[in-house]
Amino acid sequence: METWISIDKKLPLPMIRQLYSRIREAILSGRLQSGSRLPSSRDLAKNLQVSRNVVLEAYDLLYAEGFLDARRGAGTYVAEGAAFTCNRASTEPPSVEEVTMGYDCPGDIINFRAGTPNLSLFPKKLWLRLQREALLLPSEEMLAYGHPEGRRELREAICEYVVTQREVICHPEQIVITAGTTQAIGIACHLLLGERRDVILEDPITRDIQLIVKSHGGVLYPVAVDNEGMQTAHLPAALSPAFIYVTPSHQFPIGGTLPIQRRIELLNYAERTGAYLIEDDYDSEFRFDGPPLSSLHGLHPERVVYIGTFSKTLCPAIRIGYMVLPAPLISLGRNRKWQSDLHNEVTSQLTLARFIGEGYYLRHVGKMRKHYLQRRNDVVGALSEKFGAGVEVLGSATGLHLVAGFQDHHFPASVLEGIASAGARFYPVETHAIRFGRHTDKLLIGYGNLSREAIAAGIAVLAEYLKPGT
Ligand SMILES: Cc1ncc(COP(=O)(O)O)c(C=O)c1O
């Protein structure tokens, strides 16, 4: 009997699998050559002291995969052409170049990253109850494949919300549920980048958006922002852009709100150049000085693709956003969503539909607005206490972040690393710049997921580090 055919009954691996693997390995490596005869199942079973069925099943598997010739009765032979030597993957983890969004930070460092809401206030119990009820619905259809545009219940709830709260003009049929804004932007790029490749963006604008547009072959055309958002007077007259990407309610990151005159200028420009506008309305729910401002969409629904997200009002991990598409783009958008991931997960969609439809969403947003207002005040208070007239606060009327412009400081990586070593991680506005060098004195200060104590402690770290003479 061949000594290499052995099995270890103490191993957690089933004996059939062990035997199959040993023989397969021997055939692949050429140790058992084509035409060689294997022991009869009876002999091998006796030798290995296992039931004959174990051997028969291992042989059957090898037959099924073509390693053995199926000449039953006449013996068991190794088939032709089953030897194959290559460097098999080792069981060591491969070395992988880290893909990081750039916000990783050890837990003991206060992280002022922008855009994360207060995760401890996510309504877990209520969400769980609604999700449980969705899963226990008598119909099994929510476990089956669905439609790319998403559940009608959710599209209707979102439609009602954006029409009544954001002055969007739309019908549920225009809505496609997406995996957040991130996927919606990818879909928009796919739909709109054709012969036209130029994309006009605010400068600065979230780095992720720049990367997504570039990854779809778009060519970035930056238009600088000021405290009122995109400087529409600088829109390039000679360009035929594929689309113009704007955050009119709360420019990211500088924080301005686009006034009506600039909105009109933008819409006229889009009309003249035949370009679509993409309105990214990511956190306008948290406007502290009054109700949310109206959308750009409502002014010219045929020209604007409106994108919303639940990443800020609920939490980013649920990955639910939506796009409101003008009529000519609806089928294309649904098709693209289908081809990228079929559709969003269904029970979360049903849960969210009830969360909105039964009034919990508006209540939650109202509660969170008060919460973020207090945090915003804490940041502004701490900055003014520590830096006085040496700091200018920008874009603090809305959202989960603000920008602080410093009179006497710039923030190259070495300074930011020094501040992080002292206990607080801050992020420079320059990270989001398309043309560098204009915002080196500005920090983006996210307060959404920080306690009052952490805010006070973090700003104190910043002040101490920047203190003259240290
Ligand atoms: C400008 C902007 N839009 C949208 C988002 C939200 O992205 P998502 O909905 O994919 O979580 C972010 C995230 O920080 C953002 O900065």
XYZ file of C-alpha atoms and ligand atoms in Angstrom:
486
model
C 0.000 0.000 0.000
C 1.190 3.475 -0.885
C 2.295 5.194 2.316
C 1.219 8.658 1.154
C -2.393 7.613 1.280
C -3.179 8.244 4.892
C -5.817 9.988 6.884
C -5.874 11.432 10.348
C -9.106 10.678 12.151
C -8.384 13.383 14.732
C -8.434 16.185 12.175
C -11.643 18.271 12.000
C -11.648 17.749 8.194
C -14.043 14.948 7.105
C -12.215 11.715 6.138
C -13.700 11.751 2.616
C -12.250 15.222 2.085
C -8.840 14.199 3.456
C -8.610 11.174 1.193
C -9.819 13.127 -1.828
C -7.232 15.862 -1.178
C -4.311 13.461 -0.791
C -5.068 11.664 -4.054
C -5.882 14.897 -5.921
C -2.609 16.406 -4.744
C -0.667 13.334 -5.857
C -2.262 13.435 -9.327
C -1.773 17.188 -9.800
C 1.885 16.996 -8.773
C 2.520 14.059 -11.144
C 3.439 11.710 -8.310
C 0.532 9.559 -9.450
C 0.875 9.434 -13.210
C -1.870 9.007 -15.780
C -2.717 5.350 -16.249
C -1.608 4.405 -12.694
C -3.989 2.108 -10.961
C -5.380 3.073 -7.570
C -5.992 0.461 -4.884
C -9.448 -1.065 -4.933
C -11.901 0.657 -2.630
C -12.190 -2.487 -0.529
C -8.403 -2.814 -0.013
C -7.882 0.867 0.660
C -10.761 0.992 3.154
C -9.346 -2.038 4.985
C -5.885 -0.562 5.034
C -6.982 2.818 6.308
C -9.470 1.254 8.699
C -12.351 3.320 7.423
C -15.678 2.364 5.962
C -15.628 1.485 2.281
C -18.125 4.294 1.655
C -15.473 6.839 2.605
C -13.219 5.591 -0.177
C -16.061 5.234 -2.676
C -17.208 8.808 -2.048
C -13.666 10.195 -2.326
C -13.184 8.277 -5.613
C -16.579 9.523 -6.837
C -15.566 13.105 -6.239
C -12.314 12.539 -8.151
C -14.240 10.889 -11.013
C -16.664 13.811 -11.089
C -13.802 16.260 -11.476
C -12.089 14.159 -14.156
C -9.049 13.070 -12.126
C -9.940 9.389 -12.476
C -11.094 7.287 -15.371
C -14.532 5.919 -14.852
C -13.795 2.339 -15.761
C -15.818 0.817 -13.011
C -15.280 -2.860 -12.426
C -12.009 -2.851 -14.344
C -10.118 -0.917 -11.654
C -9.593 2.741 -10.833
C -7.060 4.594 -12.999
C -5.606 8.072 -13.051
C -6.944 9.993 -16.065
C -4.864 11.612 -18.811
C -3.922 15.272 -18.586
C -4.642 15.884 -14.906
C -1.112 16.852 -13.842
C -0.619 20.533 -13.225
C 2.159 22.146 -11.270
C 2.110 25.766 -10.333
C 2.964 27.882 -7.347
C -0.074 27.408 -5.192
C -1.260 30.336 -3.135
C 0.257 30.168 0.312
C -1.938 30.358 3.367
C -0.034 33.434 4.525
C -2.085 36.621 4.203
C -1.077 38.430 0.994
C 0.663 41.751 1.314
C -1.923 44.370 0.383
C -1.432 48.030 -0.196
C -3.781 49.601 2.315
C -6.793 51.396 0.834
C -7.645 54.080 3.322
C -10.002 56.990 3.095
C -7.438 58.874 5.145
C -9.439 59.148 8.354
C -7.984 56.245 10.321
C -7.052 57.326 13.773
C -6.168 55.427 16.962
C -9.061 55.387 19.438
C -7.268 57.498 22.047
C -6.855 60.425 19.634
C -9.761 62.846 19.335
C -10.858 62.580 15.712
C -12.334 65.733 14.163
C -13.175 64.015 10.887
C -16.044 65.623 9.039
C -19.257 63.955 8.026
C -19.790 61.283 10.687
C -23.039 61.772 12.604
C -23.401 60.945 16.300
C -23.447 57.169 16.114
C -24.487 56.661 19.719
C -27.808 58.405 19.004
C -28.807 56.139 16.128
C -32.260 54.846 17.154
C -31.143 51.216 17.401
C -34.121 49.770 19.272
C -36.727 51.342 17.042
C -34.790 50.427 13.904
C -34.438 46.854 15.084
C -38.157 46.582 15.819
C -39.104 47.912 12.389
C -36.528 45.723 10.666
C -37.733 42.665 12.580
C -41.314 43.421 11.583
C -40.236 43.832 7.957
C -38.523 40.469 8.038
C -41.512 38.776 9.633
C -44.027 40.047 7.081
C -46.083 37.087 5.872
C -45.043 37.596 2.265
C -41.704 36.074 1.332
C -41.275 38.396 -1.588
C -38.916 40.684 0.347
C -36.411 37.838 0.362
C -36.491 37.503 -3.406
C -34.794 39.530 -6.141
C -36.336 42.985 -6.366
C -36.278 45.912 -8.781
C -33.221 48.094 -9.360
C -35.009 51.361 -8.581
C -35.783 50.105 -5.062
C -38.940 49.437 -3.068
C -41.977 51.459 -4.001
C -42.811 52.006 -0.300
C -39.459 53.722 0.216
C -39.569 55.726 -2.987
C -43.015 57.017 -2.037
C -41.850 57.963 1.457
C -38.762 59.746 0.104
C -40.805 61.492 -2.554
C -43.233 62.838 0.037
C -40.276 63.966 2.154
C -38.321 65.776 -0.561
C -41.439 67.384 -2.020
C -42.664 68.712 1.319
C -39.328 69.468 2.992
C -36.924 70.299 0.172
C -39.140 71.833 -2.532
C -38.055 69.099 -4.905
C -40.565 68.517 -7.681
C -40.795 64.822 -8.419
C -42.758 61.592 -8.670
C -41.743 58.292 -6.985
C -41.028 56.879 -10.457
C -38.108 59.297 -10.778
C -36.371 57.996 -7.674
C -33.656 55.340 -7.698
C -32.526 54.054 -4.305
C -28.730 53.799 -4.189
C -25.941 52.700 -1.867
C -25.412 56.249 -0.647
C -24.357 59.352 -2.530
C -21.169 57.574 -3.475
C -22.953 55.104 -5.718
C -25.321 57.770 -6.999
C -22.364 59.845 -8.225
C -20.918 56.812 -9.991
C -24.266 56.189 -11.680
C -24.535 59.851 -12.690
C -21.021 59.741 -14.159
C -21.906 56.644 -16.127
C -25.038 58.287 -17.518
C -23.608 61.686 -18.307
C -20.005 61.198 -19.336
C -20.076 60.419 -23.039
C -18.519 62.522 -25.739
C -18.483 65.347 -23.256
C -15.826 64.644 -20.611
C -15.461 67.985 -18.791
C -17.040 68.183 -15.376
C -17.343 71.473 -13.548
C -16.882 71.140 -9.816
C -16.672 73.503 -6.893
C -13.097 73.934 -5.713
C -12.590 72.692 -3.049
C -15.021 69.752 -3.095
C -14.904 66.355 -1.360
C -11.867 64.463 -2.584
C -13.976 61.278 -2.968
C -16.165 62.999 -5.555
C -13.106 64.100 -7.525
C -11.773 60.553 -7.476
C -15.056 59.045 -8.637
C -15.405 61.517 -11.516
C -11.795 60.914 -12.590
C -12.214 57.153 -12.350
C -15.035 57.426 -14.909
C -12.813 59.367 -17.283
C -14.139 62.804 -16.355
C -11.849 65.800 -16.632
C -12.145 68.132 -13.632
C -12.800 71.775 -14.314
C -12.601 73.614 -10.977
C -14.542 76.784 -10.199
C -13.473 78.425 -6.936
C -15.920 78.860 -4.085
C -16.240 81.723 -1.629
C -18.415 82.048 1.451
C -21.515 81.780 -0.748
C -20.572 78.650 -2.636
C -19.562 78.360 -6.276
C -18.468 81.649 -7.850
C -20.760 81.384 -10.808
C -19.277 84.506 -12.405
C -16.240 82.312 -13.171
C -18.123 79.608 -15.063
C -16.165 79.004 -18.276
C -18.043 80.446 -21.245
C -16.330 78.294 -23.855
C -16.803 74.875 -22.208
C -19.454 72.252 -23.007
C -19.412 70.330 -19.742
C -20.999 66.929 -19.271
C -22.329 68.122 -15.934
C -21.817 70.580 -13.126
C -21.571 69.226 -9.615
C -22.719 71.448 -6.760
C -23.500 71.358 -3.042
C -25.742 74.455 -3.015
C -27.344 74.067 0.423
C -24.064 73.602 2.268
C -20.933 73.751 0.202
C -18.514 70.996 1.140
C -16.183 71.829 2.762
C -16.253 75.646 3.002
C -19.910 75.702 4.048
C -21.529 78.519 2.056
C -25.125 78.558 0.837
C -25.636 79.428 -2.796
C -27.852 82.550 -3.094
C -30.728 82.650 -5.544
C -28.865 84.927 -7.985
C -26.041 82.394 -8.347
C -28.537 79.536 -8.600
C -30.230 81.287 -11.496
C -26.884 82.004 -13.133
C -25.953 78.360 -12.762
C -29.250 77.144 -14.221
C -28.972 79.557 -17.146
C -25.432 78.358 -17.775
C -26.549 74.716 -17.673
C -29.394 75.494 -20.037
C -27.092 77.352 -22.437
C -24.437 74.644 -22.502
C -26.899 71.718 -22.469
C -25.344 70.330 -19.298
C -27.066 68.648 -16.374
C -26.584 69.913 -12.841
C -25.987 67.465 -10.029
C -27.214 68.714 -6.693
C -25.600 66.906 -3.759
C -27.850 67.660 -0.787
C -25.950 65.702 1.826
C -26.674 67.430 5.155
C -29.031 70.375 4.659
C -31.428 68.916 7.252
C -29.131 70.318 9.910
C -29.567 74.003 9.272
C -29.417 75.777 12.622
C -30.822 79.172 11.759
C -34.229 77.988 10.561
C -35.875 75.359 8.406
C -33.810 73.771 5.594
C -33.423 75.915 2.498
C -35.145 74.951 -0.733
C -33.363 72.775 -3.229
C -31.948 73.886 -6.546
C -33.944 71.063 -8.093
C -37.289 72.767 -7.543
C -36.218 75.687 -9.739
C -35.612 73.561 -12.810
C -36.386 69.844 -12.287
C -35.560 68.843 -15.878
C -31.986 70.099 -15.608
C -31.090 68.831 -12.147
C -30.216 65.380 -10.838
C -30.921 65.628 -7.113
C -28.984 63.321 -4.767
C -29.827 62.731 -1.107
C -28.409 60.430 1.550
C -29.286 58.957 4.944
C -25.617 58.740 5.916
C -25.760 61.964 7.914
C -29.299 61.920 9.287
C -29.135 58.239 10.339
C -25.734 56.626 9.872
C -23.314 55.937 7.015
C -23.259 52.178 7.557
C -26.815 51.639 6.292
C -25.613 52.775 2.846
C -28.893 54.213 1.628
C -29.155 57.246 -0.579
C -31.251 58.153 -3.591
C -31.248 60.074 -6.788
C -34.117 61.970 -8.375
C -33.708 61.675 -12.123
C -35.139 63.854 -14.894
C -37.404 61.804 -17.193
C -34.832 61.082 -19.974
C -32.444 59.534 -17.428
C -34.835 57.316 -15.442
C -34.527 54.066 -17.424
C -30.807 54.577 -17.930
C -30.351 55.120 -14.211
C -32.335 52.012 -13.292
C -30.336 49.974 -15.783
C -27.056 51.194 -14.386
C -28.132 50.413 -10.811
C -29.180 46.937 -11.987
C -25.837 46.350 -13.654
C -23.854 47.524 -10.665
C -25.542 45.636 -7.809
C -29.121 44.724 -8.819
C -30.694 46.710 -5.984
C -30.257 47.798 -2.363
C -30.869 45.307 0.427
C -34.631 45.011 0.882
C -35.458 44.793 4.600
C -33.519 48.008 5.290
C -35.509 49.697 2.556
C -38.791 48.567 4.122
C -37.572 49.607 7.560
C -36.612 53.049 6.335
C -39.913 53.437 4.469
C -41.790 52.946 7.742
C -39.298 55.058 9.673
C -40.047 57.977 7.372
C -43.721 57.237 6.730
C -44.644 56.947 10.425
C -43.020 60.264 11.322
C -39.966 58.949 13.176
C -37.551 60.418 10.661
C -38.623 64.038 11.017
C -38.637 63.687 14.800
C -35.164 62.149 14.766
C -33.811 64.874 12.497
C -35.324 67.550 14.758
C -33.698 66.006 17.808
C -30.339 65.658 16.070
C -30.466 69.243 14.845
C -30.652 70.463 18.459
C -27.834 68.128 19.380
C -25.527 69.333 16.589
C -26.379 72.959 17.307
C -25.000 72.488 20.799
C -21.868 70.799 19.459
C -21.426 73.529 16.853
C -21.703 76.144 19.603
C -19.137 74.240 21.644
C -16.643 74.272 18.773
C -17.216 77.934 17.959
C -17.002 78.831 21.663
C -13.791 76.894 22.211
C -12.172 78.345 19.088
C -13.035 81.871 20.033
C -11.894 81.352 23.633
C -8.532 79.947 22.533
C -7.814 81.980 19.401
C -9.989 85.106 19.685
C -9.679 87.272 16.580
C -6.987 84.954 15.232
C -9.590 82.558 13.883
C -12.407 83.004 11.380
C -15.230 80.471 11.467
C -16.822 79.650 8.109
C -19.877 77.651 7.140
C -21.146 77.003 10.635
C -24.845 77.565 9.908
C -25.514 73.986 8.785
C -24.279 70.467 9.161
C -21.816 68.383 11.082
C -18.664 70.373 10.403
C -17.324 73.891 10.080
C -14.165 75.448 8.726
C -11.726 77.442 10.827
C -9.393 79.848 9.023
C -6.354 80.841 11.089
C -4.634 84.176 10.797
C -1.164 83.024 11.787
C -1.023 79.326 10.972
C -0.721 76.935 8.070
C -1.248 73.210 8.233
C 1.272 71.121 6.353
C 1.306 67.382 7.138
C 4.124 67.806 9.688
C 2.038 70.227 11.779
C -1.053 67.999 11.585
C 1.022 65.004 12.645
C 2.418 67.000 15.549
C -1.098 67.943 16.689
C -2.206 64.295 16.326
C 0.740 63.169 18.479
C -0.452 65.648 21.070
C -3.896 63.964 21.042
C -6.204 65.417 18.374
C -6.531 64.704 14.650
C -7.573 67.621 12.443
C -7.974 67.626 8.663
C -6.892 70.371 6.303
C -9.304 71.878 3.792
C -6.489 71.475 1.243
C -7.215 67.706 1.151
C -10.301 68.583 -0.864
C -8.725 71.210 -3.096
C -8.459 70.691 -6.843
C -5.967 73.545 -7.217
C -3.690 73.542 -4.225
C -2.310 76.382 -2.166
C -5.387 78.536 -1.532
C -6.614 77.079 1.741
C -3.455 76.144 3.604
C -4.582 78.195 6.628
C -7.893 76.343 7.048
C -8.941 73.307 9.049
C -12.077 71.281 8.513
C -13.526 70.592 11.949
C -16.068 67.782 12.156
C -18.009 67.639 15.433
C -20.859 65.248 14.565
C -19.572 62.261 16.501
C -17.716 64.005 19.331
C -18.790 64.584 22.926
C -18.682 68.067 24.436
C -15.695 67.028 26.531
C -13.834 65.719 23.493
C -14.479 68.949 21.602
C -13.138 71.069 24.473
C -10.129 68.801 24.966
C -9.339 68.618 21.239
C -9.464 72.375 20.656
C -7.268 72.818 23.750
C -4.718 70.417 22.203
C -4.774 72.445 18.993
C -4.326 75.744 20.836
C -1.515 74.394 22.976
C 0.321 73.037 19.943
C -0.038 76.268 17.994
C 0.890 78.475 20.947
C 3.669 80.851 19.907
C 7.069 79.681 21.024
C 6.187 75.977 21.303
C -20.172 66.285 -0.174
C -20.608 64.925 0.308
N -21.653 64.353 -0.275
C -22.118 63.166 0.156
C -21.509 62.475 1.185
C -22.113 61.199 1.684
O -21.722 60.079 1.013
P -22.554 58.744 1.192
O -24.000 59.071 1.032
O -22.064 57.834 0.110
O -22.261 58.201 2.552
C -20.397 63.008 1.781
C -19.709 62.248 2.838
O -18.978 62.731 3.656
C -19.941 64.279 1.345
O -18.889 64.867 1.916
